[in-house]
PDB file of C-alpha atoms and ligand atoms in Angstrom:
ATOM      1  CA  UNK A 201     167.623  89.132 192.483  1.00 86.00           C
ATOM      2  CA  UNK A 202     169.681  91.935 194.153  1.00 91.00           C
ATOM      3  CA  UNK A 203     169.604  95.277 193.463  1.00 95.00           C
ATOM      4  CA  UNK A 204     172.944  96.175 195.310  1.00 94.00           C
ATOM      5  CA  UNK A 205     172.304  99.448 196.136  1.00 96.00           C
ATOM      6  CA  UNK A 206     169.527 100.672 193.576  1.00 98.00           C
ATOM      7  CA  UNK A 207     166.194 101.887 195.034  1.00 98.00           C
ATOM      8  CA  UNK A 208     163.232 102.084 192.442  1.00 98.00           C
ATOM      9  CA  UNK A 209     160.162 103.838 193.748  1.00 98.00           C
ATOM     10  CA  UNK A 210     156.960 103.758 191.792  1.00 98.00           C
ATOM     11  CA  UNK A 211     155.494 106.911 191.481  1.00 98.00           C
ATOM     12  CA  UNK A 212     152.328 106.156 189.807  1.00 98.00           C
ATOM     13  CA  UNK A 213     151.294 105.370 186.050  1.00 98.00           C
ATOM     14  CA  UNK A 214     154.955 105.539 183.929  1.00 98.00           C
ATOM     15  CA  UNK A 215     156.689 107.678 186.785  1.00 98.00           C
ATOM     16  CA  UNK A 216     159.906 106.302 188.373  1.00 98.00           C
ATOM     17  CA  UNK A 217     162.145 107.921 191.087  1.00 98.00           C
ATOM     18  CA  UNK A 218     165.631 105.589 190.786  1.00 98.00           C
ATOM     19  CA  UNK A 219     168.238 105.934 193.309  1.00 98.00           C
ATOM     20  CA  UNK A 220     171.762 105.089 191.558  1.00 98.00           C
ATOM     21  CA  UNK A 221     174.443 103.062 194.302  1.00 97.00           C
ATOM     22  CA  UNK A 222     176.495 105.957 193.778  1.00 96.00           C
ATOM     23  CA  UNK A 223     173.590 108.200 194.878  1.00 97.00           C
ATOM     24  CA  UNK A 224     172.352 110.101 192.279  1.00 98.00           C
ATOM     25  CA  UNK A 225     168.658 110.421 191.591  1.00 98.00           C
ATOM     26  CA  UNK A 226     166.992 109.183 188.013  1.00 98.00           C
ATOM     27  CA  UNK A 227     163.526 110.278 186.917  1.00 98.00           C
ATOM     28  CA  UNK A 228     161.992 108.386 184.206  1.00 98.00           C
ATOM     29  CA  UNK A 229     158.820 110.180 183.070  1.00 98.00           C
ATOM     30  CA  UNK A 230     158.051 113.374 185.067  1.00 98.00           C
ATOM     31  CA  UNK A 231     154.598 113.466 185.400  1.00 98.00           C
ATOM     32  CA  UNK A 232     154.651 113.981 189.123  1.00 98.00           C
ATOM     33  CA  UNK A 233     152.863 117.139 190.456  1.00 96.00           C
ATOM     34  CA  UNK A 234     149.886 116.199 187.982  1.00 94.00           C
ATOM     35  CA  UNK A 235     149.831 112.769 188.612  1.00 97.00           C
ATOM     36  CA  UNK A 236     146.784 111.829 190.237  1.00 97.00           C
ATOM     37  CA  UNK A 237     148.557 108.182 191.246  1.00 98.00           C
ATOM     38  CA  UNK A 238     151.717 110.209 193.010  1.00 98.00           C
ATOM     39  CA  UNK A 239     151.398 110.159 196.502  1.00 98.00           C
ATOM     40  CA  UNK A 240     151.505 113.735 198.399  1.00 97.00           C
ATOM     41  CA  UNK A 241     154.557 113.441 200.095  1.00 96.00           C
ATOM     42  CA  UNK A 242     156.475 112.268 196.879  1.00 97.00           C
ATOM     43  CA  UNK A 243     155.435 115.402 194.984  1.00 96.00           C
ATOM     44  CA  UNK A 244     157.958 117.352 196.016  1.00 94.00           C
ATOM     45  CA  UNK A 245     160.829 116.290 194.326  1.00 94.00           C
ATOM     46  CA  UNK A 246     164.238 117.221 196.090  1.00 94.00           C
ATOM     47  CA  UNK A 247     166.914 116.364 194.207  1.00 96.00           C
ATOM     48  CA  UNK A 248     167.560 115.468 190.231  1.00 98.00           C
ATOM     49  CA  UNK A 249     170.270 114.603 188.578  1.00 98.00           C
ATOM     50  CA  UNK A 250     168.977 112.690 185.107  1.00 98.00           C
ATOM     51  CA  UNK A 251     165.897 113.059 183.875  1.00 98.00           C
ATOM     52  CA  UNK A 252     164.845 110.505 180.913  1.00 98.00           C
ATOM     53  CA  UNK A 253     161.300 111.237 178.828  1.00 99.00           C
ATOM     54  CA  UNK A 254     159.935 109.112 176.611  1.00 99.00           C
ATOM     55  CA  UNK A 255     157.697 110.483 174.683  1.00 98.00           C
ATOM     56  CA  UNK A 256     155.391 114.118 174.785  1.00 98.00           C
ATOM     57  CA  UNK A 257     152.199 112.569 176.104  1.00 98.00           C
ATOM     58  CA  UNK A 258     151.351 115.066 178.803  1.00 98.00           C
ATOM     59  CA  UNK A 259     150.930 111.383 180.985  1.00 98.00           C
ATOM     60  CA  UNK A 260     154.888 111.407 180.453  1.00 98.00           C
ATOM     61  CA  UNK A 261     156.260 115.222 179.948  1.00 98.00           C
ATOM     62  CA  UNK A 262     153.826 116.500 182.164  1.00 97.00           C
ATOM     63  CA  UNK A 263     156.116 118.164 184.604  1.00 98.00           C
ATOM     64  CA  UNK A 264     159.520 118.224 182.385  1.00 98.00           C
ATOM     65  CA  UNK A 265     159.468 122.172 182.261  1.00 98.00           C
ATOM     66  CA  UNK A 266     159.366 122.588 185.445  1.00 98.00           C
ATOM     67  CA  UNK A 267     161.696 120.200 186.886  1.00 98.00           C
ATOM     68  CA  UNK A 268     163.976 120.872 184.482  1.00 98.00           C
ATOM     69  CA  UNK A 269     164.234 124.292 185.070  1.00 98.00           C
ATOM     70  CA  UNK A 270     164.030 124.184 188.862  1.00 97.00           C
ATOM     71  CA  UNK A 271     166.666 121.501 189.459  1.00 98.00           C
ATOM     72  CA  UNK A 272     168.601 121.318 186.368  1.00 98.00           C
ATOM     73  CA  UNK A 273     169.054 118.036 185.778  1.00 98.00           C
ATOM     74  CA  UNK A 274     170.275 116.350 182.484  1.00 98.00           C
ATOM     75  CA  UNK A 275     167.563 115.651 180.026  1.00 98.00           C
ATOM     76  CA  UNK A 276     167.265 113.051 177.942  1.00 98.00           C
ATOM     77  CA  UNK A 277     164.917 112.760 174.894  1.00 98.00           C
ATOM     78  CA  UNK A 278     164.700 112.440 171.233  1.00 98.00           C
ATOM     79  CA  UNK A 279     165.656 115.710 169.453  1.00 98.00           C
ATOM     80  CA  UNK A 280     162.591 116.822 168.146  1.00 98.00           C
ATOM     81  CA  UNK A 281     160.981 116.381 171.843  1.00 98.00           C
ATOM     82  CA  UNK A 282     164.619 118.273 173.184  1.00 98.00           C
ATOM     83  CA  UNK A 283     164.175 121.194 171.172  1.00 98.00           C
ATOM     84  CA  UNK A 284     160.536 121.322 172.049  1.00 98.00           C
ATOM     85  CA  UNK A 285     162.098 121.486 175.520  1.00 98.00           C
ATOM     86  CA  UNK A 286     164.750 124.102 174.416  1.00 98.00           C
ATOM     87  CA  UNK A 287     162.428 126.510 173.637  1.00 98.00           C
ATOM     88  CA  UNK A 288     160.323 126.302 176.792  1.00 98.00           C
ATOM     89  CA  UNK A 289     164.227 126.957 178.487  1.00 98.00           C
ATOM     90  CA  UNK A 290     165.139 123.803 179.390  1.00 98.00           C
ATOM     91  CA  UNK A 291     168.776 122.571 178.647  1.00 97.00           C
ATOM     92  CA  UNK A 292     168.614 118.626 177.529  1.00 98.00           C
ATOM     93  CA  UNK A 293     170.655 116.177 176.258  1.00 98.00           C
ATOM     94  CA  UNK A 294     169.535 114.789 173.286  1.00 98.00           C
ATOM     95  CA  UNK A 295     170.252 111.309 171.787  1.00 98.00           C
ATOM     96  CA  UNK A 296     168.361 108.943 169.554  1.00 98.00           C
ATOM     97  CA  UNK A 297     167.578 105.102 168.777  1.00 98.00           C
ATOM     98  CA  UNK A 298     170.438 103.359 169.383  1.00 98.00           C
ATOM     99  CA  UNK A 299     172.511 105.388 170.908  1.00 98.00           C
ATOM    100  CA  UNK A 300     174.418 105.027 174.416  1.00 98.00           C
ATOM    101  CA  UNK A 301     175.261 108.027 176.978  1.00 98.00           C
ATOM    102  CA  UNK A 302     176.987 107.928 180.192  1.00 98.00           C
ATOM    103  CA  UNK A 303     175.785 110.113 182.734  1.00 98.00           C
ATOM    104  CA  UNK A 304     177.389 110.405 185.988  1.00 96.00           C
ATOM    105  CA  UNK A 305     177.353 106.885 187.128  1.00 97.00           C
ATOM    106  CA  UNK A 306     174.466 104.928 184.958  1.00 98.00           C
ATOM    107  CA  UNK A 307     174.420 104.073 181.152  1.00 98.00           C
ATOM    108  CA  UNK A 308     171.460 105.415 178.947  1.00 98.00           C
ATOM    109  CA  UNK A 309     170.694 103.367 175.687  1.00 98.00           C
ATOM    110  CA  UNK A 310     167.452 105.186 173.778  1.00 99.00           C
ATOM    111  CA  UNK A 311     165.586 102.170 172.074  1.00 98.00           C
ATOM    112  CA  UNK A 312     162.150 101.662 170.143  1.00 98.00           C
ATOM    113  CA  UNK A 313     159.217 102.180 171.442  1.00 98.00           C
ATOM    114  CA  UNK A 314     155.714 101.310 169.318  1.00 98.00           C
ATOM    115  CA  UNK A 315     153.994 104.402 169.992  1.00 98.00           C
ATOM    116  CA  UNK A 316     153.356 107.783 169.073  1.00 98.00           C
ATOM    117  CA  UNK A 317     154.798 111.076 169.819  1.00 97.00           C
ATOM    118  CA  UNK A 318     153.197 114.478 170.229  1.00 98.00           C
ATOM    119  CA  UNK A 319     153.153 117.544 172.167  1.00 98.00           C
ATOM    120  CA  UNK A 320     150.269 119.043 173.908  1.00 97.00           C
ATOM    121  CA  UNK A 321     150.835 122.744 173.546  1.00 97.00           C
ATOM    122  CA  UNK A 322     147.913 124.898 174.237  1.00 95.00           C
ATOM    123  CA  UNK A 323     145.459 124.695 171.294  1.00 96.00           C
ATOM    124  CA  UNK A 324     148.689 122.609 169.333  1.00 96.00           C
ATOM    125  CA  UNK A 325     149.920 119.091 168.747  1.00 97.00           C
ATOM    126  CA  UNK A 326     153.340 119.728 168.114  1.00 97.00           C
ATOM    127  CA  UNK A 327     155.635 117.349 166.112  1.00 98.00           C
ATOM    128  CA  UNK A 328     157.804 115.725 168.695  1.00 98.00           C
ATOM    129  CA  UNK A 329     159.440 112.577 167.196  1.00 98.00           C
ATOM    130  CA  UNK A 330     159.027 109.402 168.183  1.00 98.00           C
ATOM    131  CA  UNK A 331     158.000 107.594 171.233  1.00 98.00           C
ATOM    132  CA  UNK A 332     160.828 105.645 172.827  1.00 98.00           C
ATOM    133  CA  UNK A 333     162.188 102.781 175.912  1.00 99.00           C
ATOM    134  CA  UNK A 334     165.406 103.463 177.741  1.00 99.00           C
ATOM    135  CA  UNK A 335     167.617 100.574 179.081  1.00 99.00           C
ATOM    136  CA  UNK A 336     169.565 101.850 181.866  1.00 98.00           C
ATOM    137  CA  UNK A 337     172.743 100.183 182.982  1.00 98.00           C
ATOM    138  CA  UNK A 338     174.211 100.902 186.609  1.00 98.00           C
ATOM    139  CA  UNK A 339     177.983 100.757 187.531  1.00 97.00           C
ATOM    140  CA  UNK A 340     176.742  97.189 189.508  1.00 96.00           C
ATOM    141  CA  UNK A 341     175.576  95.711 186.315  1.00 97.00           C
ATOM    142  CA  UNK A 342     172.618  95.738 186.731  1.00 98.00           C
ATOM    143  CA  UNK A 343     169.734  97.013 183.492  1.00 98.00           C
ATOM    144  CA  UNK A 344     166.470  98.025 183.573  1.00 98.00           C
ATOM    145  CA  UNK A 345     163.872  98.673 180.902  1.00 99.00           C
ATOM    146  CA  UNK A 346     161.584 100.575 180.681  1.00 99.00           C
ATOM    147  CA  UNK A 347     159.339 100.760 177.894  1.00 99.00           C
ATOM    148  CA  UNK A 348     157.481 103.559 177.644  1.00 98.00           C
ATOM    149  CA  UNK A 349     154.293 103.376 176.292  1.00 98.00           C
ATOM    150  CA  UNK A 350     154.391 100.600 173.644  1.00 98.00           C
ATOM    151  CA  UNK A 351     152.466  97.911 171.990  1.00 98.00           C
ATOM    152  CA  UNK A 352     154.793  94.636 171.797  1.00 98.00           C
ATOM    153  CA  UNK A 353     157.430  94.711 168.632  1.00 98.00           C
ATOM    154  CA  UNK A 354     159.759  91.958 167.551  1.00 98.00           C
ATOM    155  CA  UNK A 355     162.509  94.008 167.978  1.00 98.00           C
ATOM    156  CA  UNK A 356     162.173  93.530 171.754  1.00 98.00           C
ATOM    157  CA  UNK A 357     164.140  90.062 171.116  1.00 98.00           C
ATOM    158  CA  UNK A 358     167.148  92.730 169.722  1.00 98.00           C
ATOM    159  CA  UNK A 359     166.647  94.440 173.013  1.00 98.00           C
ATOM    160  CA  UNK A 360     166.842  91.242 175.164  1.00 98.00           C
ATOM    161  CA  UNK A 361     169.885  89.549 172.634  1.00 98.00           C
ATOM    162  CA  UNK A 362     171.885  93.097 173.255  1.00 98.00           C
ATOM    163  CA  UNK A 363     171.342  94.717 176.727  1.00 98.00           C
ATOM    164  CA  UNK A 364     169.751  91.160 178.317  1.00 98.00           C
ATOM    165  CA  UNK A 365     167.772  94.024 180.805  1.00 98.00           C
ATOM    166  CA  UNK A 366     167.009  92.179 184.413  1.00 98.00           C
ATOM    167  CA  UNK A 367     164.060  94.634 185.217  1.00 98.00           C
ATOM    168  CA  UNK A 368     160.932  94.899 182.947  1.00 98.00           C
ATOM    169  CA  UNK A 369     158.624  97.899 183.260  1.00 98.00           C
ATOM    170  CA  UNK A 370     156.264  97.288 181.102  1.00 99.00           C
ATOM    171  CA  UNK A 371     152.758  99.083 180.228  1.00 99.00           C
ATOM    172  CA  UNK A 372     149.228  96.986 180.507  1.00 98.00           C
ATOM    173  CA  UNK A 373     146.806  99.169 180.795  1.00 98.00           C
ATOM    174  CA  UNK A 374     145.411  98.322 177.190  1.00 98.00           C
ATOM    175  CA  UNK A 375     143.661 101.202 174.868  1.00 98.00           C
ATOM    176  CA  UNK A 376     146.656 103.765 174.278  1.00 98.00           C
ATOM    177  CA  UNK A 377     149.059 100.046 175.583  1.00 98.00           C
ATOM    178  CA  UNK A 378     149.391  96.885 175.630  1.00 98.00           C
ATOM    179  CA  UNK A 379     147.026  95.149 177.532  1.00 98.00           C
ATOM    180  CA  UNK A 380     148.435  91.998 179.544  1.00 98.00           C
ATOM    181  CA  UNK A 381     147.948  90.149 176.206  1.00 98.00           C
ATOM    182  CA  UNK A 382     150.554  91.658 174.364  1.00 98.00           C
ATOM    183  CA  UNK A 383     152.398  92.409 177.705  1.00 98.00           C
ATOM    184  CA  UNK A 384     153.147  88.497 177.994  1.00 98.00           C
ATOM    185  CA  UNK A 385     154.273  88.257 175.140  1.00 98.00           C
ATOM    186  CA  UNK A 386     156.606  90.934 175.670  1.00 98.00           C
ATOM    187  CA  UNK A 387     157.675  88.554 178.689  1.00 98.00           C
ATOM    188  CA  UNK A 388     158.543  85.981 176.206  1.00 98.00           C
ATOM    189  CA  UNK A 389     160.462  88.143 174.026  1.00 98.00           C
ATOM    190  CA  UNK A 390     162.779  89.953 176.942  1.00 98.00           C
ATOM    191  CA  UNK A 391     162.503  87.013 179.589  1.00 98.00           C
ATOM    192  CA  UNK A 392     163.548  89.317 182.362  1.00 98.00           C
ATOM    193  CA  UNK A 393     164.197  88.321 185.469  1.00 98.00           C
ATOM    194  CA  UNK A 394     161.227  90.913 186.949  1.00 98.00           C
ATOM    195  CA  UNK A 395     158.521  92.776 185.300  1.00 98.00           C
ATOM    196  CA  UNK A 396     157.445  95.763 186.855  1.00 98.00           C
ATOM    197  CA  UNK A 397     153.538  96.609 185.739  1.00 98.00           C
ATOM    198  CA  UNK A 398     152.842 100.082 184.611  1.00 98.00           C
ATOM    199  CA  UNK A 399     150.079 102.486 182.932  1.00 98.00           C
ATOM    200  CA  UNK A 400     147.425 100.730 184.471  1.00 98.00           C
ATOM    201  CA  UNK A 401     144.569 101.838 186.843  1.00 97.00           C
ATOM    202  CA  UNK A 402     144.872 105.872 186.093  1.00 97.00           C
ATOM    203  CA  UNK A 403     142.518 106.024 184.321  1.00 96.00           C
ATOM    204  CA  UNK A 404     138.921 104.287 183.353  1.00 97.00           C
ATOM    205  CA  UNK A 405     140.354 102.724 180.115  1.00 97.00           C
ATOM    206  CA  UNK A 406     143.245 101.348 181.422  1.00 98.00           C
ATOM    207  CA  UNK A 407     142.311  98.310 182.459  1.00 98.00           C
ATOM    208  CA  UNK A 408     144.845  96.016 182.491  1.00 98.00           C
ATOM    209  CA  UNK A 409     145.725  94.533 185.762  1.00 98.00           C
ATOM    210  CA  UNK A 410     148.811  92.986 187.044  1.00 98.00           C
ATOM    211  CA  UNK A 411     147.346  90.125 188.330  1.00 98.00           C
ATOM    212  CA  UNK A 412     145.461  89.310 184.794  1.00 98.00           C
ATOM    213  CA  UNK A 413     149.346  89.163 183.726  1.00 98.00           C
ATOM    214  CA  UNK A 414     150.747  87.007 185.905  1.00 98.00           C
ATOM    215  CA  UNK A 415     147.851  84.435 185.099  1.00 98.00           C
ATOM    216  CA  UNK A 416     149.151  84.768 181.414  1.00 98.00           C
ATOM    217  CA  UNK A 417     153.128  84.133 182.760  1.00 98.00           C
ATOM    218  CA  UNK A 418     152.627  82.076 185.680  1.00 98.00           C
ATOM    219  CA  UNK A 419     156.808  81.248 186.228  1.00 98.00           C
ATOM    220  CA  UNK A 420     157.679  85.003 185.973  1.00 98.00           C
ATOM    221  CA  UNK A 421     158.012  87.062 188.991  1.00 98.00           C
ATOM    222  CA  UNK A 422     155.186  90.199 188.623  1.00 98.00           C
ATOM    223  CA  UNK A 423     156.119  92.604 191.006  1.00 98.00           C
ATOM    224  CA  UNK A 424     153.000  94.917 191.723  1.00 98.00           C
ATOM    225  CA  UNK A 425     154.135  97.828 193.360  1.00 98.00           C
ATOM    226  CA  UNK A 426     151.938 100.452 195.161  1.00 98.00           C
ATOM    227  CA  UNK A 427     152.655 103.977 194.403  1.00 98.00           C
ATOM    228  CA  UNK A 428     154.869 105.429 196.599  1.00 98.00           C
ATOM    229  CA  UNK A 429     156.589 102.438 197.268  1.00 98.00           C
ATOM    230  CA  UNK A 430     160.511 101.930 196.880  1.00 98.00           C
ATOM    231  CA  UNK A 431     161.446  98.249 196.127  1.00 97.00           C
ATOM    232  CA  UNK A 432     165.804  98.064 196.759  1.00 95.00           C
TER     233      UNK A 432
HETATM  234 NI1   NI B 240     151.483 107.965 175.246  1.00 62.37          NI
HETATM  235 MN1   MN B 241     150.777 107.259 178.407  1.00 62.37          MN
END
């Protein structure tokens, strides 16, 4: 399929750098300068327009504070996770399930994730909502999902009936995700067009590979990326 002027870079575990068309750069889960998967010369980040966080795993937040304060950018999350944010002096833009924002040039629709959601805060877990996907629609027309960390749910079908998203990425690492198991059966729920495999490798537990996926989905294009690498 054509991207038509998006660029999607892989930044290691749920980390995405997207370039819009109209240029504008999208980070979906800043865990970047702690992320032992994010290649060197990605770390510094130079520009940031939206950032979208799913949920207040420090795999996921990790970096949010900082990158939101240094470049500004508008924040999305769920409210309890914004004012989380708020209070470490970060402005955000909160929404919640269901819900639709334009930003600049791309479309943000929060939707469920099967997950949970806390904050790391020194010695505290700190209540921060609920774990959550984001389909993102660009001014081409093309969508994206990506899931966040989640175990399969029926309601991906609702996700596919509604926003149809072209690009999957989905988690299958397995232990805190769904393992390629459940991940193909996610295929069979969304029948994208491309899956993109994520939260894998980081770590001992996570298992999961891409190829044990694409043995379970033969007819479905798997595209294994390598961190640091932009697909467009
Ligand atoms: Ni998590
Ligand atoms: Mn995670």
């Amino acid at each position: 399929m054509k991207l038509n002027g998006i660029k999607i870079t892989w930044l290691g575990h749920a980390t995405f750098r997207v370039e819009t068309p109209g240029g504008k750069t999208l980070l979906i889960d800043p865990w970047v300068m702690g992320n032992p998967k994010c290649p060197e010369k990605e770390k510094a980040i130079r520009t940031l327009d939206v950032m979208l966080i799913t949920h207040g795993h420090g795999d996921h937040i990790g970096d949010a504070v900082e990158l939101g304060k240094k470049h500004t950018p508008r924040v999305v999350g769920i409210p309890e996770l914004c004012h989380w944010l708020q209070k470490k002096g970060v402005e955000t833009a909160e929404m919640n399930k269901g819900g639709t924002q334009t930003l600049g040039d791309i479309k943000v629709t929060m939707v469920h994730a099967d997950h949970s959601c806390g904050i790391q805060d020194g010695e505290q877990m700190v209540y921060a909502g609920e774990a959550c996907g984001y389909v993102v629609e660009f001014d081409n027309g093309v969508k994206i999902y990506h899931a966040g960390d989640t175990n399969v749910f029926g309601d991906m079908t609702i996700i596919r009936e509604l926003y149809a998203p072209d690009i999957c990425m989905l988690p299958i690492g397995n232990h805190y995700t769904m393992s390629p198991r459940e991940a193909a059966y996610a295929c069979k729920l969304l029948e994208p067009k491309i899956v993109i495999p994520m939260h894998f490798g980081t770590f001992p537990v996570l298992t999961g590979t891409p190829k044990d996926l694409q043995r379970l989905v033969p007819d479905l294009e798997i595209r294994e990326m390598k961190p640091g690498e932009t697909i467009s």
